[in-house]
Structures are given as C-alpha cells and as structure tokens.
Tab-separated table of C-alpha atoms and ligand atoms in Angstrom:
chain	number	residue	atom	x	y	z
V	1	ASP	CA	86.811	58.561	156.690
V	2	GLY	CA	84.124	57.268	154.367
V	3	ASP	CA	81.306	58.760	156.477
V	4	ASP	CA	82.835	62.209	156.354
V	5	ILE	CA	83.137	62.247	152.589
V	6	THR	CA	79.517	61.108	152.332
V	7	GLU	CA	78.467	64.065	154.479
V	8	VAL	CA	80.375	66.451	152.179
V	9	GLU	CA	79.070	64.760	149.051
V	10	ASN	CA	75.462	64.959	150.226
V	11	TYR	CA	75.934	68.633	151.010
V	12	THR	CA	77.541	69.675	147.720
V	13	LYS	CA	75.111	67.615	145.644
V	14	ALA	CA	72.128	69.132	147.427
V	15	ASN	CA	73.398	72.693	147.153
V	16	PHE	CA	75.199	73.003	143.854
V	17	GLY	CA	75.445	71.226	140.528
V	18	GLN	CA	72.762	73.168	138.641
V	19	ARG	CA	73.487	74.384	135.151
V	20	ASN	CA	72.237	76.670	132.413
V	21	GLN	CA	70.928	74.379	129.722
V	22	GLU	CA	71.333	76.875	126.887
V	23	LEU	CA	75.002	77.553	127.548
V	24	PHE	CA	75.965	73.979	128.420
V	25	GLY	CA	78.494	72.815	125.828
V	26	GLN	CA	78.659	76.144	123.952
V	27	ALA	CA	82.472	75.967	124.044
V	28	LYS	CA	82.701	72.196	123.617
V	29	GLY	CA	86.069	71.048	122.311
V	30	MET	CA	87.604	74.526	122.322
V	31	ASN	CA	91.028	75.343	123.721
V	32	VAL	CA	90.899	76.975	127.137
V	33	VAL	CA	93.239	79.790	128.156
V	34	TYR	CA	93.225	81.177	131.689
V	35	LEU	CA	94.855	84.563	132.208
V	36	GLU	CA	95.454	85.198	135.878
V	37	LEU	CA	95.685	88.952	136.327
V	38	GLU	CA	98.087	89.633	139.172
V	39	SER	CA	96.644	91.912	141.886
V	40	PHE	CA	94.037	93.338	139.539
V	41	GLN	CA	91.017	94.944	141.216
V	42	THR	CA	87.829	95.845	139.413
V	43	PHE	CA	87.958	99.530	140.386
V	44	LEU	CA	90.688	99.955	137.759
V	45	LEU	CA	88.232	99.218	134.968
V	46	ASP	CA	86.892	102.364	133.323
V	47	TYR	CA	88.830	104.435	135.858
V	48	LYS	CA	90.318	107.586	134.370
V	49	LEU	CA	93.634	108.966	135.571
V	50	HIS	CA	94.694	112.379	134.232
V	51	GLY	CA	91.694	112.038	131.905
V	52	GLU	CA	93.086	108.822	130.433
V	53	GLU	CA	91.791	105.265	130.626
V	54	VAL	CA	94.139	103.149	132.725
V	55	THR	CA	93.222	99.840	131.071
V	56	PRO	CA	91.769	100.607	127.629
V	57	PHE	CA	91.983	97.020	126.367
V	58	LEU	CA	90.277	95.392	129.342
V	59	ASN	CA	87.729	98.208	129.303
V	60	SER	CA	86.859	97.348	125.711
V	61	LEU	CA	86.535	93.703	126.721
V	62	THR	CA	83.801	94.587	129.232
V	63	ARG	CA	81.707	95.647	126.223
V	64	ASP	CA	82.911	93.030	123.740
V	65	LYS	CA	80.173	91.119	121.928
V	66	ASN	CA	81.716	87.703	122.566
V	67	THR	CA	82.503	88.313	126.215
V	68	PHE	CA	80.632	87.612	129.413
V	69	TYR	CA	81.841	90.209	131.887
V	70	PHE	CA	81.086	89.866	135.618
V	71	PRO	CA	81.355	93.162	137.536
V	72	ASN	CA	80.124	91.575	140.795
V	73	PHE	CA	82.779	88.903	141.026
V	74	PHE	CA	85.051	88.634	144.092
V	75	HIS	CA	88.329	87.016	145.041
V	76	GLN	CA	88.135	84.662	148.017
V	77	THR	CA	91.808	84.298	148.850
V	78	ALA	CA	93.607	84.575	152.177
V	79	GLN	CA	97.270	84.192	153.173
V	80	GLY	CA	98.044	81.954	150.202
V	81	LYS	CA	97.443	84.905	147.832
V	82	THR	CA	98.066	83.833	144.205
V	83	SER	CA	98.314	80.194	145.198
V	84	ASP	CA	94.954	80.359	146.975
V	85	SER	CA	93.332	81.708	143.834
V	86	GLU	CA	94.850	78.851	141.822
V	87	PHE	CA	93.635	76.353	144.390
V	88	ILE	CA	90.099	77.720	144.441
V	89	LEU	CA	89.788	77.891	140.660
V	90	ASP	CA	91.243	74.469	139.927
V	91	ASN	CA	89.276	72.644	142.629
V	92	SER	CA	86.189	74.656	143.525
V	93	LEU	CA	87.324	74.190	147.121
V	94	TYR	CA	88.249	76.961	149.552
V	95	GLY	CA	91.802	77.725	150.595
V	96	LEU	CA	92.607	77.412	154.285
V	97	PRO	CA	91.910	79.987	157.018
V	98	GLN	CA	95.595	79.990	158.017
V	99	GLY	CA	98.702	79.561	155.907
V	100	ALA	CA	98.697	78.445	152.301
V	101	VAL	CA	97.047	75.197	151.277
V	102	PHE	CA	99.664	74.976	148.496
V	103	MET	CA	102.375	74.709	151.136
V	104	THR	CA	100.690	72.432	153.641
V	105	LYS	CA	98.349	70.161	151.669
V	106	ALA	CA	100.200	69.272	148.484
V	107	GLN	CA	100.242	65.581	149.408
V	108	ASN	CA	96.449	65.393	149.389
V	109	THR	CA	94.409	63.739	146.682
V	110	TYR	CA	92.609	66.166	144.371
V	111	GLN	CA	90.320	65.819	141.391
V	112	ALA	CA	91.400	69.080	139.848
V	113	PHE	CA	90.486	70.919	136.687
V	114	PRO	CA	93.625	69.950	134.688
V	115	ALA	CA	93.138	66.273	135.508
V	116	ILE	CA	89.471	66.435	134.532
V	117	LEU	CA	90.360	68.128	131.246
V	118	LYS	CA	93.098	65.594	130.563
V	119	GLY	CA	90.461	62.897	130.855
V	120	ASN	CA	88.494	64.813	128.232
V	121	GLY	CA	91.356	64.783	125.739
V	122	TYR	CA	93.091	68.036	126.670
V	123	GLU	CA	96.814	68.726	126.880
V	124	THR	CA	97.373	70.889	129.981
V	125	ALA	CA	100.007	73.399	131.064
V	126	SER	CA	100.692	76.227	133.458
V	127	PHE	CA	102.953	79.079	132.291
V	128	HIS	CA	104.682	81.357	134.774
V	129	GLY	CA	107.790	83.554	134.730
V	130	ASN	CA	108.945	82.606	138.222
V	131	TYR	CA	110.636	79.405	139.437
V	132	ARG	CA	108.635	76.266	140.072
V	133	THR	CA	109.451	76.020	143.781
V	134	PHE	CA	107.675	79.304	144.585
V	135	TRP	CA	104.436	78.635	146.486
V	136	ASN	CA	105.375	74.945	146.234
V	137	ARG	CA	103.731	74.982	142.813
V	138	GLU	CA	105.904	72.134	141.610
V	139	ASN	CA	104.339	69.709	144.074
V	140	MET	CA	100.803	71.025	144.046
V	141	TYR	CA	100.664	71.081	140.250
V	142	LYS	CA	101.535	67.397	140.225
V	143	ALA	CA	98.608	66.757	142.563
V	144	PHE	CA	96.371	68.732	140.177
V	145	GLY	CA	97.688	66.791	137.192
V	146	TYR	CA	99.201	69.588	135.102
V	147	VAL	CA	101.161	67.769	132.427
V	148	HIS	CA	103.456	70.738	131.756
V	149	PHE	CA	104.705	73.461	134.021
V	150	PHE	CA	106.593	76.012	131.974
V	151	ASP	CA	108.294	77.951	134.756
V	152	ALA	CA	111.169	80.456	134.570
V	153	GLU	CA	113.546	77.687	133.437
V	154	PHE	CA	111.744	77.552	130.104
V	155	TYR	CA	112.194	81.279	129.437
V	156	GLU	CA	115.079	83.551	128.736
V	157	LEU	CA	115.405	85.820	131.745
V	158	THR	CA	117.796	88.743	131.611
V	159	GLU	CA	118.620	91.656	133.866
V	160	ASP	CA	116.593	93.733	131.450
V	161	ASN	CA	113.371	91.752	131.164
V	162	THR	CA	112.786	90.855	134.817
V	163	ILE	CA	111.528	92.821	137.785
V	164	ASN	CA	110.452	91.671	141.194
V	165	TYR	CA	109.400	87.987	141.081
V	166	GLY	CA	110.386	87.256	137.527
V	167	LEU	CA	109.823	87.786	133.843
V	168	ASN	CA	107.869	90.888	132.783
V	169	ASP	CA	104.459	90.228	131.256
V	170	LYS	CA	105.265	91.353	127.705
V	171	PRO	CA	108.315	89.132	127.169
V	172	PHE	CA	106.459	86.438	129.132
V	173	PHE	CA	103.632	86.250	126.608
V	174	GLU	CA	105.994	86.676	123.678
V	175	GLN	CA	108.248	83.827	124.785
V	176	SER	CA	105.258	81.657	125.702
V	177	MET	CA	103.917	81.510	122.170
V	178	PRO	CA	106.299	78.866	120.764
V	179	LEU	CA	105.528	76.677	123.785
V	180	LEU	CA	101.803	77.224	123.392
V	181	LYS	CA	101.907	76.514	119.665
V	182	SER	CA	103.739	73.263	120.320
V	183	MET	CA	100.833	71.948	122.354
V	184	GLU	CA	98.346	69.489	120.973
V	185	GLU	CA	94.812	70.869	120.597
V	186	PRO	CA	92.570	71.052	122.423
V	187	PHE	CA	94.695	72.452	125.238
V	188	PHE	CA	94.205	74.080	128.610
V	189	ALA	CA	96.855	76.735	129.224
V	190	LYS	CA	97.015	78.869	132.345
V	191	PHE	CA	99.149	82.008	132.254
V	192	ILE	CA	100.013	83.650	135.563
V	193	THR	CA	101.100	87.243	135.103
V	194	LEU	CA	103.603	88.934	137.393
V	195	THR	CA	104.381	92.549	136.648
V	196	ASN	CA	101.379	94.089	138.378
V	197	HIS	CA	102.681	92.954	141.756
V	198	HIS	CA	103.484	94.988	144.824
V	199	PRO	CA	105.489	97.304	144.916
V	200	PHE	CA	104.318	97.938	141.331
V	201	ILE	CA	107.571	98.948	139.725
V	202	LEU	CA	108.393	99.305	136.048
V	203	LYS	CA	111.451	100.181	134.026
V	204	ASP	CA	111.213	103.740	132.679
V	205	GLU	CA	110.923	102.559	129.087
V	206	ASP	CA	107.828	100.496	129.981
V	207	VAL	CA	105.941	103.415	131.530
V	208	THR	CA	103.102	104.706	129.336
V	209	LEU	CA	101.022	106.462	131.988
V	210	ALA	CA	101.986	109.137	134.492
V	211	PRO	CA	101.712	107.947	138.111
V	212	GLY	CA	98.779	108.887	140.297
V	213	ASP	CA	98.987	111.613	142.905
V	214	PHE	CA	97.125	110.174	145.856
V	215	GLY	CA	99.696	110.369	148.628
V	216	SER	CA	100.717	106.693	148.482
V	217	LYS	CA	103.595	105.510	146.350
V	218	THR	CA	102.020	102.065	146.127
V	219	VAL	CA	98.677	103.356	144.884
V	220	ASN	CA	100.295	105.896	142.552
V	221	HIS	CA	102.346	103.238	140.805
V	222	TYR	CA	99.618	100.599	140.761
V	223	PHE	CA	97.962	102.387	137.836
V	224	GLN	CA	101.184	102.220	135.820
V	225	THR	CA	101.782	98.499	136.183
V	226	ALA	CA	98.071	97.852	135.566
V	227	ARG	CA	98.426	99.782	132.286
V	228	TYR	CA	101.465	97.672	131.402
V	229	MET	CA	99.497	94.482	132.063
V	230	ASP	CA	96.637	95.764	129.939
V	231	GLU	CA	99.045	96.294	127.045
V	232	ALA	CA	100.609	92.869	127.555
V	233	ILE	CA	97.186	91.211	127.413
V	234	GLN	CA	96.228	93.101	124.307
V	235	GLN	CA	99.458	91.865	122.707
V	236	PHE	CA	98.659	88.324	123.758
V	237	PHE	CA	95.252	88.514	122.070
V	238	GLY	CA	97.145	89.671	118.974
V	239	TYR	CA	99.474	86.668	119.193
V	240	LEU	CA	96.493	84.329	119.462
V	241	LYS	CA	95.053	85.855	116.285
V	242	GLU	CA	98.371	85.674	114.397
V	243	SER	CA	98.839	82.042	115.359
V	244	GLY	CA	95.351	81.087	114.194
V	245	LEU	CA	94.394	79.834	117.641
V	246	TYR	CA	92.054	82.692	118.486
V	247	GLU	CA	88.833	81.453	116.869
V	248	ASN	CA	88.958	78.111	118.633
V	249	THR	CA	90.033	79.343	122.061
V	250	MET	CA	87.944	80.387	125.043
V	251	VAL	CA	89.866	82.943	127.097
V	252	VAL	CA	89.027	83.344	130.780
V	253	LEU	CA	90.550	86.335	132.572
V	254	TYR	CA	90.312	86.850	136.320
V	255	GLY	CA	91.967	88.796	139.104
V	256	ASP	CA	93.774	86.702	141.707
V	257	HIS	CA	93.403	88.966	144.773
V	258	TYR	CA	93.548	92.607	145.835
V	259	GLY	CA	96.582	94.716	145.022
V	260	ILE	CA	95.919	97.583	147.398
V	261	SER	CA	95.611	96.659	151.052
V	262	GLU	CA	93.671	98.485	153.752
V	263	ASN	CA	96.902	100.247	154.718
V	264	HIS	CA	96.211	102.559	151.794
V	265	ASN	CA	92.638	103.499	152.653
V	266	LYS	CA	93.448	107.198	152.773
V	267	ALA	CA	94.851	107.183	149.258
V	268	MET	CA	92.002	104.979	148.043
V	269	ALA	CA	89.504	107.475	149.454
V	270	LYS	CA	91.073	110.043	147.136
V	271	VAL	CA	91.031	107.637	144.202
V	272	LEU	CA	87.348	106.821	144.636
V	273	GLY	CA	86.122	110.090	146.107
V	274	LYS	CA	84.587	108.412	149.151
V	275	GLU	CA	85.616	107.219	152.558
V	276	ILE	CA	86.780	103.580	152.698
V	277	THR	CA	84.503	102.197	155.391
V	278	PRO	CA	84.471	98.471	156.280
V	279	PHE	CA	81.509	98.192	153.884
V	280	GLU	CA	83.490	99.825	151.049
V	281	SER	CA	86.516	97.704	151.839
V	282	ALA	CA	84.445	94.592	151.225
V	283	GLN	CA	83.152	96.018	147.923
V	284	LEU	CA	86.759	96.649	146.900
V	285	GLN	CA	87.443	92.910	146.970
V	286	ARG	CA	85.902	92.766	143.526
V	287	VAL	CA	88.254	91.413	140.897
V	288	PRO	CA	87.167	91.047	137.304
V	289	LEU	CA	86.008	87.902	135.565
V	290	PHE	CA	85.777	87.814	131.771
V	291	ILE	CA	84.825	84.785	129.690
V	292	HIS	CA	85.537	85.362	126.016
V	293	ILE	CA	84.155	82.770	123.579
V	294	PRO	CA	84.444	83.445	119.849
V	295	GLY	CA	81.138	82.754	118.134
V	296	VAL	CA	79.093	82.990	121.312
V	297	GLU	CA	77.091	86.086	122.151
V	298	GLY	CA	78.212	87.459	125.505
V	299	LYS	CA	76.854	90.177	127.767
V	300	GLN	CA	77.416	91.838	131.093
V	301	MET	CA	76.397	89.448	133.863
V	302	ASP	CA	75.445	91.233	137.073
V	303	THR	CA	75.303	87.968	139.019
V	304	TYR	CA	77.243	87.943	142.289
V	305	GLY	CA	79.853	85.221	142.436
V	306	GLY	CA	83.379	84.322	143.431
V	307	GLN	CA	86.406	82.340	142.382
V	308	ILE	CA	84.826	79.182	143.818
V	309	ASP	CA	82.231	79.322	141.006
V	310	VAL	CA	84.608	79.418	138.051
V	311	ARG	CA	85.254	75.698	137.703
V	312	PRO	CA	81.645	74.518	137.390
V	313	THR	CA	80.900	77.467	135.094
V	314	ILE	CA	83.746	76.647	132.715
V	315	LEU	CA	83.223	72.874	132.794
V	316	HIS	CA	79.598	73.400	131.827
V	317	LEU	CA	80.548	75.708	128.951
V	318	LEU	CA	82.824	72.894	127.773
V	319	GLY	CA	79.940	70.453	127.993
V	320	ILE	CA	81.560	68.476	130.788
V	321	GLU	CA	79.231	67.119	133.464
V	322	THR	CA	80.110	68.135	137.018
V	323	THR	CA	77.594	66.073	138.964
V	324	ASP	CA	80.170	63.414	139.810
V	325	TYR	CA	82.607	65.921	141.298
V	326	ILE	CA	82.691	67.539	144.720
V	327	GLU	CA	82.476	71.297	144.159
V	328	PHE	CA	81.623	74.124	146.565
V	329	GLY	CA	80.765	76.614	143.846
V	330	SER	CA	78.066	76.655	141.233
V	331	ASP	CA	77.557	77.615	137.601
V	332	LEU	CA	77.312	81.415	137.432
V	333	PHE	CA	74.861	81.097	134.544
V	334	SER	CA	72.439	78.897	136.457
V	335	GLU	CA	69.167	80.387	137.696
V	336	ASP	CA	69.721	78.573	140.977
V	337	HIS	CA	73.185	79.999	141.597
V	338	LYS	CA	73.209	81.329	145.174
V	339	GLN	CA	74.439	84.862	144.961
V	340	ILE	CA	76.359	84.660	148.225
V	341	VAL	CA	80.118	85.096	148.110
V	342	PRO	CA	81.918	83.840	151.227
V	343	PHE	CA	85.209	85.438	152.115
V	344	ARG	CA	87.747	83.213	153.775
V	345	ASN	CA	87.346	84.920	157.174
V	346	GLY	CA	83.591	84.269	157.251
V	347	ASP	CA	82.551	87.730	156.084
V	348	PHE	CA	80.529	87.743	152.873
V	349	VAL	CA	78.918	89.789	150.149
V	350	SER	CA	75.620	88.686	148.678
V	351	LYS	CA	73.360	90.233	146.069
V	352	ASP	CA	71.574	92.233	148.775
V	353	HIS	CA	73.798	92.288	151.838
V	354	THR	CA	77.338	92.678	153.019
V	355	PHE	CA	78.435	91.116	156.288
V	356	VAL	CA	81.680	92.377	157.788
V	357	LYS	CA	83.004	91.811	161.319
V	358	GLY	CA	79.591	90.809	162.615
V	359	VAL	CA	77.778	93.809	161.098
V	360	CYS	CA	75.112	93.447	158.409
V	361	TYR	CA	74.873	96.149	155.724
V	362	ASP	CA	72.325	96.871	153.032
V	363	ASN	CA	74.119	96.924	149.675
V	364	THR	CA	72.023	99.690	148.171
V	365	THR	CA	72.525	102.182	151.011
V	366	GLY	CA	75.756	100.896	152.561
V	367	GLN	CA	74.008	101.406	155.919
V	368	GLU	CA	74.046	99.046	158.864
V	369	ILE	CA	70.846	97.052	159.215
V	370	LYS	CA	69.539	94.448	161.646
V	371	LYS	CA	71.749	91.391	161.896
V	372	GLU	CA	68.786	89.080	161.248
V	373	ASN	CA	68.846	90.166	157.610
V	374	CYS	CA	72.196	88.443	157.201
V	375	GLN	CA	71.381	85.404	159.314
V	376	SER	CA	70.486	82.790	156.702
V	377	SER	CA	73.401	83.730	154.445
V	378	ASN	CA	75.715	83.727	157.436
V	379	ASP	CA	74.600	80.188	158.301
V	380	TYR	CA	75.279	79.099	154.737
V	381	VAL	CA	78.761	80.662	154.738
V	382	LYS	CA	79.714	79.031	158.031
V	383	THR	CA	78.563	75.585	156.902
V	384	THR	CA	80.134	75.750	153.488
V	385	LEU	CA	83.551	76.896	154.748
V	386	ALA	CA	83.520	74.311	157.534
V	387	LEU	CA	82.727	71.446	155.154
V	388	SER	CA	85.354	72.536	152.646
V	389	ASP	CA	87.896	72.675	155.483
V	390	LYS	CA	86.822	69.270	156.704
V	391	LEU	CA	87.476	67.866	153.244
V	392	VAL	CA	90.890	69.511	152.843
V	393	TYR	CA	92.163	68.872	156.387
V	394	GLY	CA	90.957	65.271	156.244
V	395	ASP	CA	92.265	64.667	152.714
V	396	LEU	CA	88.817	63.241	152.060
V	397	LEU	CA	89.008	63.082	148.283
V	398	ARG	CA	91.208	60.023	148.673
V	399	PHE	CA	87.980	58.227	149.626
V	400	TYR	CA	86.084	59.599	146.640
V	401	HIS	CA	86.141	58.115	143.157
V	402	PRO	CA	84.272	60.126	140.528
V	403	THR	CA	82.919	58.044	137.658
V	404	GLY	CA	85.165	58.160	134.632
V	405	PHE	CA	87.954	60.060	136.392
V	406	THR	CA	91.500	58.770	136.026
V	407	PRO	CA	93.531	59.494	139.177
V	408	VAL	CA	96.693	61.528	138.681
V	409	ASP	CA	99.971	59.648	138.444
V	410	ARG	CA	102.358	62.110	140.108
V	411	ALA	CA	105.407	59.930	139.601
V	412	SER	CA	105.029	60.325	135.846
V	413	LEU	CA	105.390	64.120	136.106
V	414	ASP	CA	108.750	65.869	136.125
V	415	TYR	CA	108.691	69.601	135.514
V	416	THR	CA	112.461	69.932	135.218
V	417	LYS	CA	112.024	68.827	131.645
V	418	ARG	CA	109.206	68.824	129.176
V	419	ASN	CA	106.789	66.012	129.943
V	420	THR	CA	105.551	64.053	126.980
Q	1	GP9	C1	104.808	84.525	142.382
Q	1	GP9	C2	103.542	85.197	141.991
Q	1	GP9	C3	103.104	86.185	143.046
Q	1	GP9	O1	105.236	83.499	141.571
Q	1	GP9	O2	102.560	84.314	141.592
Q	1	GP9	O3	102.554	85.588	144.153
Q	1	GP9	P1	101.755	86.454	145.260
Q	1	GP9	O4	102.763	87.201	146.065
Q	1	GP9	O5	100.844	87.392	144.543
Q	1	GP9	O6	101.005	85.432	146.037
Q	2	MN	MN1	99.209	87.347	143.239
C-alpha cells in the first residue's frame, strides 16, 4: 500500500539519484539507439582465435574516441534471460528470483524508460526478428509504453535468412532501416539481436572464422556467431552513417546475459588458460557496455556496475532528471556510484570483493578471505533486492505518481499494426 511505496521511495532516494554534473545533458535531444547483444560476454573482446580477432569492430569500439567503454560491467539476469535484461534496463528494477517478470508481472504499473522518453518528445520503438508473443513482450511492452513494436511480422523472413529464434542479424538490421528512417526524431530505438544465441549455429556462407577447438561444440561455435554479430553491428553503424542519422544518435551497446553456462567450464578453462573456479565464474558474468556519443570525448571507464545502472546513466546524459523516479541503480559516472553489483541470487561482485555461495574473495588475488570483508556489501545487496522485489510483487508503482509523468495508456497500443 501507500506505506510500502514510501519505504521504497525513501530508500532509493537516500541511496541513489546522484549524477555527474559535467556529463549531465551532454546528449540532450539526441536520438537513442540500444543494441542488445545476444549472449555476448566480455571475454570475447580482444580475444584471439587462431591468431585472429573474434570481434574486430567491437574491439575497435573499446578504444574509440567518442565511446565510453565499461569493462567491469555485469549482467544481472536470472531465469527471464533476455527479458530480464530488458526489464532491468527499462526500469532500473531487478527481475524476479524465480520465473520471468515479463511473464508474471505484465499487468503491473511501470514508469519505464520508453514512457519517460515519450514524455520528453521521443518516438519509441523496439525492433526484434522474433514474434511479439515470445517472452510475453507484446503485453510487457505496452506496460512500458513502447509506441511501436516491430516484431517478425514487420520483416521478410525466409527459409534462408532465419535460424533458431528468427531473423539473422544482418538482414535484421538491413530491413530495419526503412522502419527506423520513418520514425520522427528524436527517437528511442531498441534493437534486440538474435543470431548469437545458443546453440550458436550459422549457415556455411555466413561463417568467416574457423570454429574453436576446445572440446565443446557450444564453445567452439560461439566464436563464429559472435564474429557474425560483430560484422552485423559494423554494418549497422554504416547504415546509420549513410542515412545521416549517425551524428545525432547516441548508441548504447550491452550484453544481455551469459552465452556459455557453467556446463562448459572445462572448455572455458582451455579458452582462458585457467581453471574456472566459483570466483572466475562470477568474473565471467561480465558483459560489455559501450556508450557512443558523437561529439563527446569518451574513455575507458573502470567503474564496476550492472544493468540496473544503465537507465539513470542514460537519462542523465540526455539531461533528464531522475529524482522523481524510483530507481535501484545509479549513474555510472557519478562519484557516489556504489561499485557493488548484486546478482539476482544474492551473490555479488564489487570493486574489491566477490561474494559467491557465502564465500568472500579478494578480487586482486582471487583468494578466499574473511567473510567480514564482504559483510557491509552483503547487507546492501540483501536490502536492495528485497525492496525491489517488494515493489514488483506488490505492484507498488500504481501508488506512485512521478511529477510530470504521463501514465501509459495501454489500450491505445496495438502492435499488430503500426501505431500512430
Ligand atoms: C528471443 C530472444 C532470445 O526472442 O530474445 O531470448 P533468450 O532465450 O536469450 O532469453
Ligand atoms: Mn538472450
């Protein structure tokens, strides 16, 4: 009820909300493109297979002058996989410990990123080469206020250009361009890639890298589909330039969740040249985050953070105040950003420590240390997850009315056709 939302509000306002004054508004009025990189883990970056870079384009982006690259960024998803990552990014709330929040809590009230941007004059859309019912996206996107959902129905799918869950990334981006160009600027456009998805298969003609030889078919082929995605993204950047949108568009790229599970630890030990201990397993939950803003000087940001922190970070870059919203993450550029990254199961990685299955590790040595070292961070993680869950389970945002926010009118949204 009202008391519960006040408890959550007091907590998030006391803990988060800080900003970096210099970067606030640096991307004001720009288009925003999100590129969700399916199953992409950070270890792929700058990895060499058979002496070759696996992802040359993304590698170059880590050193690009207009890009902030975060090597210590982690996914925080659980059973909801891709949908969890979408939930966390669009709301700065955690997914649920069991099941997928997209499936079970789509009737809740949210004050999500697309709805906030709409209120700031943006046209909003999600683009994806699978059908709108998958992960219950159709219903959850209405709750988030996406005006358009360009799902598989809006693309030409053939036997030849689909694998696995849907349209391959290259034709996906190619066919997305007319839709993107038809949008009113400024726009927010989220593209969810697909090809780099388990079991990581490609048509022969799309293979440009020999498979790995690590004793796991999954791991061996992962490098090939990651290469394909890298090429697709490079092409997309080319399309943005050709269309004239590039200079006025901030592009945010992030990994949704791991691609290689712990079942492949033996192969991963060969890939990385070290044993995959529980400590290393936690480190492997790194996924990349890139924020590319033409005209703004970027750099490598060693800050520890997670998907929960993306929304406040991006809103601040756009010059949009977040103090009226309930958010469980904080601006990655703020001095006060807590460098503690909760995982959904209560484990965490912080700047100094890693806490897995009740054991505290020192990040620099990877050695077990006294549990007390992890105590204060552990308390924080427990509280923050519990309060986020309280909000989601209780549908508490229905009692919360941010100043200047226009609630979403779901009934006006129909993704079977193009909304106007
Ligand atoms: C399906 C795609 C993959 O549309 O987003 O979902 P995942 O299996 O990664 O959760
Ligand atoms: Mn996924």
